């Protein structure tokens, strides 16, 4: 699991979540970028990933579906803007139905190398239309990262 969890708000339209994972950046990057891994941990608590399709290259697109515990499907999509292996991914993100006005956000994830084979992981999302929309994503992304930590512990 993560040794440190910190959610900080930079401005009203931005979200930043930091974690320390007990796995090297190369592994964290790999499980963040390959559908065979993503299918096992992507989505908040009590959600399962039913689809994760991607063309993992700059300019390539992704599309994913997560199913909640009531059986409702929630589709997300985006495109990759920047990829630096084991260091950074910049991608657009949006809910296919435009939920909470989240249609074309920018998500940046970074993988910093720490002593002891650990990773300082930073998740940054912008630009939210409302504070409520931003705050509603804190729990979902934090829960997703909890699932990632559990998955990484099994994979390392």
Coordinates of C-alpha atoms in Angstrom, one line a residue:
X1 CA 0.0 0.0 0.0
X2 CA 1.0 3.6 -0.1
X3 CA 3.2 4.9 2.6
X4 CA 2.0 8.5 2.1
X5 CA -1.3 9.9 0.8
X6 CA -1.8 13.5 0.2
X7 CA -4.6 15.3 -1.7
X8 CA -4.0 19.0 -2.3
X9 CA -5.9 21.5 -4.3
X10 CA -3.8 24.0 -6.2
X11 CA -6.6 26.2 -7.5
X12 CA -10.4 25.8 -7.6
X13 CA -10.2 24.1 -11.0
X14 CA -7.2 21.7 -10.2
X15 CA -6.7 18.5 -8.3
X16 CA -3.4 17.0 -7.1
X17 CA -3.1 13.7 -5.4
X18 CA 0.3 12.3 -4.3
X19 CA 1.2 8.8 -3.3
X20 CA 4.3 6.9 -2.5
X21 CA 4.2 3.4 -3.9
X22 CA 6.4 0.5 -2.7
X23 CA 7.4 -0.3 -6.3
X24 CA 9.9 1.1 -8.8
X25 CA 8.7 3.7 -11.4
X26 CA 9.1 1.2 -14.2
X27 CA 6.6 -1.2 -12.7
X28 CA 4.1 1.6 -11.7
X29 CA 4.4 3.0 -15.3
X30 CA 3.8 -0.5 -16.8
X31 CA 0.7 -1.3 -14.8
X32 CA -0.7 2.2 -15.6
X33 CA -0.1 1.7 -19.4
X34 CA -1.1 -1.9 -20.3
X35 CA -4.7 -3.1 -20.6
X36 CA -3.9 -6.5 -19.1
X37 CA -3.0 -4.7 -15.9
X38 CA -5.5 -1.8 -16.1
X39 CA -8.4 -4.3 -16.3
X40 CA -7.5 -5.6 -12.9
X41 CA -7.4 -2.4 -10.9
X42 CA -8.8 0.6 -12.9
X43 CA -11.8 2.3 -11.3
X44 CA -12.9 3.4 -7.9
X45 CA -13.8 1.0 -5.1
X46 CA -16.8 -1.2 -5.9
X47 CA -16.3 -0.6 -9.6
X48 CA -15.0 -3.2 -12.1
X49 CA -13.4 -2.4 -15.4
X50 CA -15.3 -4.1 -18.3
X51 CA -13.4 -2.5 -21.2
X52 CA -10.0 -0.8 -21.6
X53 CA -9.0 -0.2 -25.2
X54 CA -6.0 1.9 -26.0
X55 CA -3.5 3.0 -28.6
X56 CA -0.7 3.8 -26.3
X57 CA 1.4 6.4 -28.2
X58 CA 1.4 10.2 -28.5
X59 CA -1.8 11.0 -30.4
X60 CA -3.3 7.6 -29.7
X61 CA -6.7 7.3 -28.0
X62 CA -8.1 5.3 -25.1
X63 CA -11.6 4.3 -24.1
X64 CA -12.7 2.5 -20.9
X65 CA -15.8 1.4 -19.2
X66 CA -16.2 0.9 -15.5
X67 CA -19.3 -0.7 -14.0
X68 CA -20.6 0.3 -10.6
X69 CA -22.0 -2.0 -8.0
X70 CA -25.6 -1.4 -9.3
X71 CA -24.6 -2.5 -12.8
X72 CA -24.5 0.9 -14.4
X73 CA -21.7 1.5 -17.0
X74 CA -19.6 4.7 -17.0
X75 CA -17.5 5.4 -20.1
X76 CA -14.4 7.5 -20.2
X77 CA -12.2 8.5 -23.0
X78 CA -9.2 10.6 -24.0
X79 CA -6.0 10.8 -26.0
X80 CA -2.3 10.6 -25.1
X81 CA -0.5 14.0 -25.4
X82 CA 2.9 13.1 -24.0
X83 CA 4.6 9.9 -22.9
X84 CA 8.0 9.7 -21.2
X85 CA 8.5 6.0 -20.1
X86 CA 8.7 5.5 -16.4
X87 CA 8.5 9.3 -15.9
X88 CA 5.3 11.0 -17.1
X89 CA 2.1 10.6 -19.0
X90 CA -0.1 13.5 -20.1
X91 CA -3.5 12.7 -21.5
X92 CA -6.9 14.2 -22.0
X93 CA -9.7 12.7 -19.9
X94 CA -13.5 13.0 -20.1
X95 CA -16.7 11.2 -19.3
X96 CA -18.4 10.1 -22.5
X97 CA -21.7 11.4 -21.2
X98 CA -20.1 14.7 -20.1
X99 CA -20.9 14.0 -16.5
X100 CA -20.1 16.9 -14.2
X101 CA -18.9 18.9 -17.3
X102 CA -15.8 16.7 -17.5
X103 CA -15.3 16.3 -21.2
X104 CA -11.8 17.5 -22.0
X105 CA -9.6 17.7 -18.9
X106 CA -5.9 17.2 -18.9
X107 CA -4.5 14.5 -16.6
X108 CA -0.8 14.4 -15.9
X109 CA 0.7 11.5 -14.0
X110 CA 4.4 11.5 -12.9
X111 CA 6.5 8.7 -11.6
X112 CA 9.4 9.9 -9.4
X113 CA 12.2 7.6 -8.3
X114 CA 12.7 7.4 -4.6
X115 CA 15.3 5.5 -2.5
X116 CA 14.5 1.8 -1.8
X117 CA 12.9 1.1 -5.1
X118 CA 9.8 3.3 -4.4
X119 CA 7.9 5.7 -6.5
X120 CA 6.6 9.2 -5.8
X121 CA 3.4 9.2 -7.9
X122 CA 1.6 12.5 -8.7
X123 CA -1.8 12.7 -10.3
X124 CA -2.8 16.2 -11.5
X125 CA -6.2 16.9 -13.2
X126 CA -7.4 20.2 -14.6
X127 CA -9.7 22.2 -15.4
X128 CA -12.9 21.6 -13.5
X129 CA -15.9 23.8 -14.1
X130 CA -16.9 23.8 -10.5
X131 CA -15.5 23.1 -7.1
X132 CA -18.2 20.4 -6.6
X133 CA -17.0 18.6 -9.7
X134 CA -13.4 18.7 -8.6
X135 CA -14.3 17.5 -5.1
X136 CA -16.4 14.7 -6.5
X137 CA -13.3 13.3 -8.3
X138 CA -11.0 13.3 -5.2
X139 CA -12.7 10.2 -3.7
X140 CA -12.9 8.3 -7.0
X141 CA -9.3 8.9 -8.0
X142 CA -8.0 8.2 -4.4
X143 CA -10.0 5.0 -4.3
X144 CA -8.6 4.0 -7.7
X145 CA -5.0 4.6 -6.4
X146 CA -5.8 2.5 -3.3
X147 CA -6.6 -0.4 -5.7
X148 CA -3.4 0.3 -7.6
X149 CA -1.3 0.1 -4.4
X150 CA -2.9 -3.3 -3.7
X151 CA -2.2 -4.5 -7.2
X152 CA 1.4 -3.3 -7.2
X153 CA 2.0 -5.2 -3.9
X154 CA 0.9 -8.4 -5.7
X155 CA 3.0 -7.6 -8.8
X156 CA 6.3 -6.6 -7.1

